[in-house]
mmCIF file of C-alpha atoms and ligand atoms in Angstrom:
data_model
loop_
_atom_site.group_PDB
_atom_site.id
_atom_site.type_symbol
_atom_site.label_atom_id
_atom_site.label_comp_id
_atom_site.label_asym_id
_atom_site.label_seq_id
_atom_site.Cartn_x
_atom_site.Cartn_y
_atom_site.Cartn_z
ATOM 1 C CA MET A 1 83.043 -98.643 -126.671
ATOM 2 C CA TYR A 2 79.671 -97.305 -125.728
ATOM 3 C CA PHE A 3 76.896 -98.012 -123.313
ATOM 4 C CA PRO A 4 75.016 -100.320 -123.074
ATOM 5 C CA LYS A 5 77.617 -102.726 -124.558
ATOM 6 C CA TYR A 6 80.319 -101.414 -122.275
ATOM 7 C CA ARG A 7 79.714 -100.900 -118.605
ATOM 8 C CA LEU A 8 82.717 -99.665 -116.683
ATOM 9 C CA ARG A 9 81.083 -100.640 -113.420
ATOM 10 C CA ARG A 10 81.624 -104.343 -114.272
ATOM 11 C CA LEU A 11 85.228 -104.263 -113.129
ATOM 12 C CA ARG A 12 84.418 -102.425 -109.922
ATOM 13 C CA ARG A 13 81.912 -104.864 -108.520
ATOM 14 C CA THR A 14 84.068 -106.860 -106.130
ATOM 15 C CA GLU A 15 87.260 -106.213 -104.228
ATOM 16 C CA ASN A 16 89.058 -109.015 -106.070
ATOM 17 C CA LEU A 17 88.208 -107.473 -109.428
ATOM 18 C CA ARG A 18 89.322 -104.097 -108.153
ATOM 19 C CA ARG A 19 92.581 -105.642 -106.947
ATOM 20 C CA LEU A 20 93.268 -107.081 -110.398
ATOM 21 C CA VAL A 21 92.748 -103.810 -112.238
ATOM 22 C CA ARG A 22 94.360 -101.509 -109.677
ATOM 23 C CA GLU A 23 96.872 -99.278 -111.464
ATOM 24 C CA THR A 24 98.828 -97.734 -108.621
ATOM 25 C CA ARG A 25 100.287 -99.657 -105.740
ATOM 26 C CA LEU A 26 101.583 -97.933 -102.690
ATOM 27 C CA VAL A 27 104.143 -100.105 -100.896
ATOM 28 C CA VAL A 28 106.227 -99.668 -97.766
ATOM 29 C CA ASP A 29 109.287 -99.421 -100.053
ATOM 30 C CA ASP A 30 108.019 -95.995 -101.174
ATOM 31 C CA LEU A 31 108.180 -94.350 -97.769
ATOM 32 C CA ILE A 32 110.702 -92.066 -96.102
ATOM 33 C CA TYR A 33 110.130 -91.030 -92.478
ATOM 34 C CA PRO A 34 111.320 -87.564 -91.333
ATOM 35 C CA LEU A 35 112.671 -87.203 -87.779
ATOM 36 C CA PHE A 36 113.686 -84.194 -85.665
ATOM 37 C CA VAL A 37 116.664 -84.457 -83.351
ATOM 38 C CA VAL A 38 117.272 -82.134 -80.385
ATOM 39 C CA PRO A 39 119.978 -81.905 -77.704
ATOM 40 C CA GLY A 40 119.650 -83.715 -74.387
ATOM 41 C CA ARG A 41 118.823 -87.221 -73.180
ATOM 42 C CA SER A 42 115.467 -88.980 -72.953
ATOM 43 C CA VAL A 43 113.800 -86.017 -74.642
ATOM 44 C CA ARG A 44 110.547 -86.709 -76.444
ATOM 45 C CA THR A 45 108.767 -83.384 -76.869
ATOM 46 C CA PRO A 46 105.497 -83.487 -78.793
ATOM 47 C CA VAL A 47 105.106 -80.980 -81.633
ATOM 48 C CA PRO A 48 101.661 -79.467 -80.914
ATOM 49 C CA SER A 49 100.710 -78.791 -84.533
ATOM 50 C CA MET A 50 101.841 -82.264 -85.638
ATOM 51 C CA PRO A 51 100.210 -84.874 -83.378
ATOM 52 C CA GLY A 52 102.335 -88.027 -83.356
ATOM 53 C CA VAL A 53 105.533 -86.147 -84.247
ATOM 54 C CA PHE A 54 108.191 -85.496 -81.593
ATOM 55 C CA GLN A 55 111.444 -83.673 -81.144
ATOM 56 C CA LEU A 56 113.743 -86.481 -80.070
ATOM 57 C CA SER A 57 117.106 -86.559 -78.344
ATOM 58 C CA VAL A 58 119.731 -88.772 -79.973
ATOM 59 C CA ASP A 59 118.965 -91.780 -77.726
ATOM 60 C CA GLU A 60 115.214 -91.529 -78.371
ATOM 61 C CA LEU A 61 115.805 -91.017 -82.077
ATOM 62 C CA ALA A 62 117.754 -94.263 -82.214
ATOM 63 C CA LYS A 63 114.740 -96.071 -80.719
ATOM 64 C CA GLU A 64 112.482 -94.464 -83.296
ATOM 65 C CA ALA A 65 114.851 -95.570 -86.044
ATOM 66 C CA VAL A 66 114.697 -99.157 -84.761
ATOM 67 C CA GLU A 67 110.905 -99.016 -84.930
ATOM 68 C CA THR A 68 110.968 -97.484 -88.412
ATOM 69 C CA LYS A 69 113.233 -100.254 -89.644
ATOM 70 C CA ALA A 70 111.052 -102.913 -87.980
ATOM 71 C CA LEU A 71 108.053 -101.626 -89.932
ATOM 72 C CA GLY A 72 109.993 -102.153 -93.159
ATOM 73 C CA ILE A 73 110.386 -98.468 -94.020
ATOM 74 C CA PRO A 74 113.640 -98.141 -96.016
ATOM 75 C CA ALA A 75 114.757 -94.653 -94.982
ATOM 76 C CA VAL A 76 114.653 -91.839 -92.463
ATOM 77 C CA LEU A 77 115.313 -88.147 -93.171
ATOM 78 C CA LEU A 78 117.000 -86.274 -90.337
ATOM 79 C CA PHE A 79 116.524 -82.649 -89.292
ATOM 80 C CA GLY A 80 118.457 -81.115 -86.414
ATOM 81 C CA ILE A 81 117.811 -78.411 -83.855
ATOM 82 C CA PRO A 82 121.167 -77.350 -82.398
ATOM 83 C CA GLU A 83 122.121 -76.312 -78.829
ATOM 84 C CA ALA A 84 122.889 -72.815 -80.037
ATOM 85 C CA LYS A 85 122.315 -70.796 -83.176
ATOM 86 C CA ASP A 86 124.586 -68.133 -84.636
ATOM 87 C CA ASP A 87 124.559 -65.915 -87.673
ATOM 88 C CA VAL A 88 126.669 -68.320 -89.753
ATOM 89 C CA GLY A 89 124.805 -71.499 -88.793
ATOM 90 C CA SER A 90 127.932 -73.227 -87.537
ATOM 91 C CA GLY A 91 125.928 -75.968 -85.820
ATOM 92 C CA ALA A 92 125.073 -77.308 -89.275
ATOM 93 C CA TYR A 93 128.636 -78.230 -90.195
ATOM 94 C CA HIS A 94 130.204 -78.857 -86.796
ATOM 95 C CA PRO A 95 131.781 -82.345 -86.834
ATOM 96 C CA ASP A 96 130.028 -83.029 -83.543
ATOM 97 C CA GLY A 97 126.786 -81.210 -84.426
ATOM 98 C CA ILE A 98 123.398 -82.558 -83.481
ATOM 99 C CA VAL A 99 122.682 -84.260 -86.826
ATOM 100 C CA GLN A 100 126.208 -85.658 -87.043
ATOM 101 C CA ARG A 101 125.767 -87.238 -83.582
ATOM 102 C CA ALA A 102 122.347 -88.569 -84.531
ATOM 103 C CA VAL A 103 123.682 -90.125 -87.742
ATOM 104 C CA ARG A 104 126.510 -91.860 -85.888
ATOM 105 C CA GLU A 105 124.110 -93.220 -83.282
ATOM 106 C CA VAL A 106 121.560 -94.498 -85.798
ATOM 107 C CA LYS A 107 124.297 -96.069 -87.918
ATOM 108 C CA GLU A 108 125.676 -97.799 -84.833
ATOM 109 C CA LYS A 109 122.318 -98.990 -83.476
ATOM 110 C CA VAL A 110 120.334 -99.865 -86.622
ATOM 111 C CA ARG A 111 121.576 -102.018 -89.463
ATOM 112 C CA ASP A 112 120.409 -101.458 -93.006
ATOM 113 C CA LEU A 113 118.318 -98.347 -92.531
ATOM 114 C CA LEU A 114 119.069 -95.615 -95.047
ATOM 115 C CA VAL A 115 119.908 -92.325 -93.339
ATOM 116 C CA ILE A 116 119.206 -89.232 -95.412
ATOM 117 C CA THR A 117 120.234 -85.862 -93.994
ATOM 118 C CA ASP A 118 118.611 -82.531 -94.779
ATOM 119 C CA VAL A 119 121.113 -79.857 -95.758
ATOM 120 C CA CYS A 120 120.048 -76.310 -94.952
ATOM 121 C CA LEU A 121 121.179 -73.577 -92.600
ATOM 122 C CA CYS A 122 117.775 -72.271 -91.475
ATOM 123 C CA GLU A 123 117.583 -74.438 -88.349
ATOM 124 C CA TYR A 124 121.090 -73.302 -87.361
ATOM 125 C CA THR A 125 121.092 -69.556 -88.027
ATOM 126 C CA SER A 126 119.998 -67.086 -85.355
ATOM 127 C CA HIS A 127 118.082 -65.149 -88.019
ATOM 128 C CA GLY A 128 116.383 -68.316 -89.355
ATOM 129 C CA HIS A 129 117.388 -67.744 -92.977
ATOM 130 C CA CYS A 130 118.698 -70.511 -95.225
ATOM 131 C CA GLY A 131 122.085 -68.915 -95.751
ATOM 132 C CA LEU A 132 124.462 -66.108 -94.901
ATOM 133 C CA LEU A 133 122.982 -62.636 -94.854
ATOM 134 C CA LYS A 134 124.450 -59.660 -96.622
ATOM 135 C CA GLY A 135 122.580 -56.373 -96.473
ATOM 136 C CA GLY A 136 119.454 -58.158 -95.255
ATOM 137 C CA GLU A 137 119.465 -60.619 -98.164
ATOM 138 C CA VAL A 138 120.558 -64.233 -98.443
ATOM 139 C CA ASP A 139 123.984 -64.216 -100.116
ATOM 140 C CA ASN A 140 123.814 -67.109 -102.566
ATOM 141 C CA ASP A 141 127.457 -67.719 -103.434
ATOM 142 C CA ALA A 142 128.831 -67.224 -99.932
ATOM 143 C CA THR A 143 126.295 -69.768 -98.680
ATOM 144 C CA LEU A 144 127.365 -72.510 -101.111
ATOM 145 C CA GLU A 145 130.589 -73.283 -99.287
ATOM 146 C CA LEU A 146 128.768 -73.695 -95.968
ATOM 147 C CA LEU A 147 126.166 -75.991 -97.518
ATOM 148 C CA ALA A 148 128.922 -78.109 -99.038
ATOM 149 C CA ARG A 149 130.685 -78.247 -95.661
ATOM 150 C CA THR A 150 127.423 -79.318 -94.027
ATOM 151 C CA ALA A 151 126.854 -82.109 -96.554
ATOM 152 C CA LEU A 152 130.454 -83.289 -96.170
ATOM 153 C CA SER A 153 130.386 -83.349 -92.376
ATOM 154 C CA GLN A 154 127.117 -85.322 -92.441
ATOM 155 C CA ALA A 155 128.663 -87.742 -94.935
ATOM 156 C CA GLN A 156 131.711 -88.107 -92.704
ATOM 157 C CA ALA A 157 129.372 -88.923 -89.815
ATOM 158 C CA GLY A 158 127.933 -91.744 -91.935
ATOM 159 C CA ALA A 159 124.934 -90.322 -93.798
ATOM 160 C CA ASP A 160 123.894 -92.428 -96.800
ATOM 161 C CA VAL A 161 122.228 -89.709 -98.888
ATOM 162 C CA THR A 162 122.468 -85.927 -98.719
ATOM 163 C CA ALA A 163 119.362 -83.819 -99.340
ATOM 164 C CA PRO A 164 119.882 -80.070 -99.898
ATOM 165 C CA SER A 165 116.670 -78.114 -99.194
ATOM 166 C CA ASP A 166 118.023 -74.557 -99.196
ATOM 167 C CA MET A 167 117.193 -73.626 -102.846
ATOM 168 C CA MET A 168 120.399 -71.657 -103.429
ATOM 169 C CA ASP A 169 121.493 -71.600 -107.081
ATOM 170 C CA GLY A 170 124.434 -73.890 -107.708
ATOM 171 C CA ARG A 171 124.299 -75.827 -104.479
ATOM 172 C CA VAL A 172 124.011 -79.262 -106.033
ATOM 173 C CA ALA A 173 127.200 -78.679 -108.050
ATOM 174 C CA ALA A 174 128.994 -77.262 -105.006
ATOM 175 C CA ILE A 175 128.009 -80.234 -102.854
ATOM 176 C CA ARG A 176 128.851 -82.784 -105.582
ATOM 177 C CA GLU A 177 132.281 -81.243 -106.075
ATOM 178 C CA THR A 178 133.084 -81.188 -102.356
ATOM 179 C CA LEU A 179 131.857 -84.744 -101.801
ATOM 180 C CA ASP A 180 133.846 -86.034 -104.787
ATOM 181 C CA ARG A 181 137.033 -84.299 -103.681
ATOM 182 C CA ASN A 182 136.752 -85.855 -100.232
ATOM 183 C CA GLY A 183 136.147 -89.496 -101.089
ATOM 184 C CA PHE A 184 132.349 -89.458 -101.247
ATOM 185 C CA SER A 185 131.794 -89.792 -104.981
ATOM 186 C CA HIS A 186 129.480 -92.733 -104.196
ATOM 187 C CA LEU A 187 127.110 -90.628 -102.059
ATOM 188 C CA PRO A 188 123.796 -89.800 -103.794
ATOM 189 C CA ILE A 189 122.267 -86.309 -103.737
ATOM 190 C CA MET A 190 118.522 -86.067 -103.308
ATOM 191 C CA ALA A 191 117.855 -82.480 -104.376
ATOM 192 C CA TYR A 192 114.830 -80.553 -103.184
ATOM 193 C CA ALA A 193 114.724 -79.353 -106.781
ATOM 194 C CA ALA A 194 111.269 -77.805 -107.027
ATOM 195 C CA LYS A 195 110.626 -76.447 -103.575
ATOM 196 C CA TYR A 196 107.879 -73.861 -103.345
ATOM 197 C CA ALA A 197 107.559 -70.880 -100.994
ATOM 198 C CA SER A 198 104.642 -72.528 -99.228
ATOM 199 C CA GLY A 199 102.388 -71.798 -96.303
ATOM 200 C CA PHE A 200 102.211 -75.549 -95.805
ATOM 201 C CA TYR A 201 105.584 -75.490 -93.987
ATOM 202 C CA GLY A 202 104.062 -73.709 -90.981
ATOM 203 C CA PRO A 203 104.023 -76.628 -88.526
ATOM 204 C CA PHE A 204 107.538 -77.730 -89.583
ATOM 205 C CA ARG A 205 108.903 -74.359 -88.580
ATOM 206 C CA ASP A 206 107.524 -74.929 -85.084
ATOM 207 C CA ALA A 207 109.074 -78.390 -85.002
ATOM 208 C CA ALA A 208 112.441 -77.248 -86.349
ATOM 209 C CA GLN A 209 112.375 -73.763 -84.819
ATOM 210 C CA SER A 210 113.401 -72.354 -88.173
ATOM 211 C CA THR A 211 110.994 -69.479 -88.793
ATOM 212 C CA PRO A 212 112.859 -66.521 -90.300
ATOM 213 C CA GLN A 213 113.137 -63.643 -87.812
ATOM 214 C CA PHE A 214 112.254 -61.189 -90.564
ATOM 215 C CA GLY A 215 111.135 -61.494 -94.172
ATOM 216 C CA ASP A 216 110.388 -64.786 -95.867
ATOM 217 C CA ARG A 217 111.861 -67.327 -98.300
ATOM 218 C CA ARG A 218 110.308 -66.018 -101.490
ATOM 219 C CA SER A 219 113.674 -64.825 -102.808
ATOM 220 C CA HIS A 220 114.854 -68.417 -103.205
ATOM 221 C CA GLN A 221 111.871 -70.785 -103.042
ATOM 222 C CA LEU A 222 109.539 -71.083 -106.045
ATOM 223 C CA ASP A 223 106.422 -68.998 -106.580
ATOM 224 C CA PRO A 224 103.379 -71.298 -106.147
ATOM 225 C CA ALA A 225 102.004 -69.983 -109.447
ATOM 226 C CA ASN A 226 104.869 -71.387 -111.548
ATOM 227 C CA SER A 227 105.471 -74.782 -113.077
ATOM 228 C CA ASP A 228 107.665 -74.019 -116.143
ATOM 229 C CA GLU A 229 110.137 -72.557 -113.692
ATOM 230 C CA ALA A 230 109.929 -75.721 -111.586
ATOM 231 C CA MET A 231 111.013 -77.715 -114.645
ATOM 232 C CA ARG A 232 113.978 -75.351 -115.092
ATOM 233 C CA GLU A 233 114.952 -75.874 -111.439
ATOM 234 C CA ILE A 234 114.785 -79.640 -111.847
ATOM 235 C CA ARG A 235 116.752 -79.572 -115.112
ATOM 236 C CA LEU A 236 119.468 -77.458 -113.529
ATOM 237 C CA ASP A 237 119.764 -79.730 -110.500
ATOM 238 C CA ILE A 238 120.079 -82.752 -112.799
ATOM 239 C CA GLU A 239 122.789 -80.994 -114.820
ATOM 240 C CA GLU A 240 124.608 -80.204 -111.576
ATOM 241 C CA GLY A 241 124.586 -83.851 -110.553
ATOM 242 C CA ALA A 242 121.395 -84.608 -108.602
ATOM 243 C CA ASP A 243 120.602 -88.333 -108.420
ATOM 244 C CA ILE A 244 117.054 -87.974 -107.123
ATOM 245 C CA VAL A 245 114.905 -84.877 -107.630
ATOM 246 C CA MET A 246 112.066 -83.745 -105.417
ATOM 247 C CA VAL A 247 108.866 -81.769 -105.656
ATOM 248 C CA LYS A 248 107.688 -80.147 -102.436
ATOM 249 C CA PRO A 249 104.988 -79.772 -101.122
ATOM 250 C CA ALA A 250 103.099 -82.685 -102.669
ATOM 251 C CA LEU A 251 99.328 -82.439 -102.414
ATOM 252 C CA ALA A 252 98.855 -78.926 -103.783
ATOM 253 C CA TYR A 253 101.498 -79.621 -106.471
ATOM 254 C CA LEU A 254 100.373 -82.930 -107.983
ATOM 255 C CA ASP A 255 100.437 -81.338 -111.431
ATOM 256 C CA VAL A 256 104.097 -80.443 -110.927
ATOM 257 C CA ILE A 257 104.844 -84.026 -109.872
ATOM 258 C CA ALA A 258 103.020 -85.379 -112.932
ATOM 259 C CA ARG A 259 104.827 -82.976 -115.229
ATOM 260 C CA ALA A 260 108.226 -83.757 -113.724
ATOM 261 C CA ARG A 261 107.490 -87.466 -114.182
ATOM 262 C CA MET A 262 106.803 -86.851 -117.886
ATOM 263 C CA GLU A 263 109.750 -84.572 -118.537
ATOM 264 C CA PHE A 264 112.517 -86.333 -116.591
ATOM 265 C CA ASP A 265 113.563 -89.920 -116.080
ATOM 266 C CA LEU A 266 115.344 -89.557 -112.737
ATOM 267 C CA PRO A 267 113.872 -91.070 -109.590
ATOM 268 C CA LEU A 268 111.330 -88.590 -108.303
ATOM 269 C CA ALA A 269 110.580 -87.896 -104.658
ATOM 270 C CA ALA A 270 107.615 -85.956 -103.304
ATOM 271 C CA TYR A 271 107.542 -84.383 -99.853
ATOM 272 C CA SER A 272 104.145 -84.451 -98.216
ATOM 273 C CA VAL A 273 104.897 -81.617 -95.841
ATOM 274 C CA SER A 274 103.949 -80.709 -92.299
ATOM 275 C CA GLY A 275 100.868 -78.664 -93.217
ATOM 276 C CA GLU A 276 99.444 -81.527 -95.263
ATOM 277 C CA TYR A 277 99.840 -83.800 -92.245
ATOM 278 C CA ALA A 278 98.443 -81.209 -89.826
ATOM 279 C CA MET A 279 95.313 -80.658 -91.920
ATOM 280 C CA ILE A 280 94.435 -84.357 -91.856
ATOM 281 C CA LYS A 281 95.204 -84.712 -88.146
ATOM 282 C CA ALA A 282 93.194 -81.625 -87.207
ATOM 283 C CA ALA A 283 90.153 -82.585 -89.255
ATOM 284 C CA ALA A 284 90.315 -86.185 -88.017
ATOM 285 C CA ALA A 285 90.518 -85.014 -84.390
ATOM 286 C CA ARG A 286 87.197 -83.240 -84.914
ATOM 287 C CA GLY A 287 85.670 -86.292 -86.508
ATOM 288 C CA TRP A 288 85.404 -84.471 -89.823
ATOM 289 C CA LEU A 289 87.548 -86.894 -91.849
ATOM 290 C CA GLU A 290 88.450 -90.560 -91.544
ATOM 291 C CA GLU A 291 92.143 -90.332 -90.754
ATOM 292 C CA GLU A 292 93.416 -93.658 -92.049
ATOM 293 C CA ARG A 293 91.370 -93.564 -95.200
ATOM 294 C CA ILE A 294 92.380 -90.015 -96.103
ATOM 295 C CA THR A 295 96.023 -90.642 -95.254
ATOM 296 C CA MET A 296 96.179 -93.612 -97.620
ATOM 297 C CA GLU A 297 94.179 -91.832 -100.316
ATOM 298 C CA VAL A 298 96.562 -88.884 -100.308
ATOM 299 C CA LEU A 299 99.640 -91.121 -100.466
ATOM 300 C CA VAL A 300 98.273 -93.151 -103.361
ATOM 301 C CA ALA A 301 97.384 -89.902 -105.159
ATOM 302 C CA ILE A 302 100.959 -88.673 -104.821
ATOM 303 C CA LYS A 303 102.222 -91.991 -106.193
ATOM 304 C CA ARG A 304 99.653 -91.965 -109.014
ATOM 305 C CA ALA A 305 100.793 -88.464 -109.984
ATOM 306 C CA GLY A 306 104.242 -89.948 -110.581
ATOM 307 C CA ALA A 307 106.324 -89.936 -107.404
ATOM 308 C CA ASP A 308 108.636 -92.921 -106.873
ATOM 309 C CA MET A 309 109.075 -92.185 -103.186
ATOM 310 C CA ILE A 310 107.205 -90.131 -100.619
ATOM 311 C CA ILE A 311 108.581 -88.333 -97.602
ATOM 312 C CA THR A 312 105.754 -88.347 -95.082
ATOM 313 C CA TYR A 313 105.144 -87.911 -91.362
ATOM 314 C CA SER A 314 102.513 -90.629 -91.810
ATOM 315 C CA ALA A 315 105.117 -93.197 -92.875
ATOM 316 C CA LYS A 316 104.750 -95.359 -89.767
ATOM 317 C CA ASP A 317 100.924 -95.207 -89.816
ATOM 318 C CA ALA A 318 100.886 -96.041 -93.528
ATOM 319 C CA ALA A 319 103.376 -98.883 -93.056
ATOM 320 C CA ARG A 320 101.140 -100.403 -90.386
ATOM 321 C CA VAL A 321 98.202 -100.328 -92.790
ATOM 322 C CA LEU A 322 100.260 -101.695 -95.680
ATOM 323 C CA ASN A 323 101.776 -104.443 -93.545
ATOM 324 C CA GLY A 324 98.232 -105.496 -92.664
HETATM 325 C C1 PBG B 1 114.370 -76.304 -94.744
HETATM 326 C C2 PBG B 1 113.198 -77.211 -94.810
HETATM 327 C C3 PBG B 1 111.860 -76.877 -94.610
HETATM 328 C C4 PBG B 1 111.127 -78.061 -94.730
HETATM 329 C C5 PBG B 1 112.027 -79.064 -95.012
HETATM 330 N N1 PBG B 1 113.309 -78.515 -95.075
HETATM 331 C C6 PBG B 1 111.229 -75.609 -94.196
HETATM 332 C C7 PBG B 1 111.321 -74.387 -94.960
HETATM 333 O O1 PBG B 1 111.802 -74.326 -96.102
HETATM 334 O O2 PBG B 1 110.905 -73.393 -94.371
HETATM 335 C C8 PBG B 1 109.652 -78.165 -94.592
HETATM 336 C C9 PBG B 1 109.121 -79.514 -94.358
HETATM 337 C C10 PBG B 1 107.719 -79.579 -93.862
HETATM 338 O O3 PBG B 1 106.974 -78.590 -93.812
HETATM 339 O O4 PBG B 1 107.313 -80.695 -93.526
HETATM 340 N N2 PBG B 1 115.389 -76.829 -93.931
#
């Protein structure tokens, strides 16, 4: 096993050798593309901190979905920015809310594209918090019913998978119960199980206009220092009925992804979040990093760590590379 008999460089000499011994393969099947829908028609507003990402009106979103499908990407993840916000986030669960309209349009215009919908109240509340407020704090149990209503109304609009990102305790069980009672026992839940209180969400909050008006999300999202607790979150979500569990963000939490892969056998998603995307774009714009190379390297790293699927704003760029 030792030099000079063994030389590990032998198998790295040519690209064909490297192809044969490559351990991790990123494929288009792994990708999920997030999209932001806003009110109006023919709206395509660039998000300044996320070059290449737009806030899209329903008609424009449908076009984007067609393109996503044409690239072979299996799924989109929808986020909505409503006409109006209020303190109970009613735009989230309105039968004719922005995401509900977007889902109906995509389902009508694009065949065989999986539509996943994000379930959270933060884009819909005037205060920007993920649930109902009581005495300046997010009221966990009162919020559950609204999250379940949101998931149900998105399912009724035609969503294929529901993805709660709020981090309230008990929300997977509440959503599962409501879906089952209303004829949606077949609908999978992709739970943002280990979601950290991360500075990497900064650009997303511009895109989704969901920055809390006061305080932060540390009372419900995980402390970046913890990984035992992340395993407890994942375990609980599985017990409550999650079909797919997620670690988020991805790049700064590869150890959490790897650990979740070892400890659980459910399909595992990783969310490469807005700040991860923005860092690459910003450095590339200055000529400091090679954009395509770094983008693909990061995605393969997330897969190597153990993710089965990756939510990424680079999905279309990566698909173009992977499709050759
Ligand atoms: C909450 C939600 C957030 C993201 C996805 N769902 C923001 C937050 O928790 O503040 C962040 C995604 C990203 O940064 O790309 N609805």
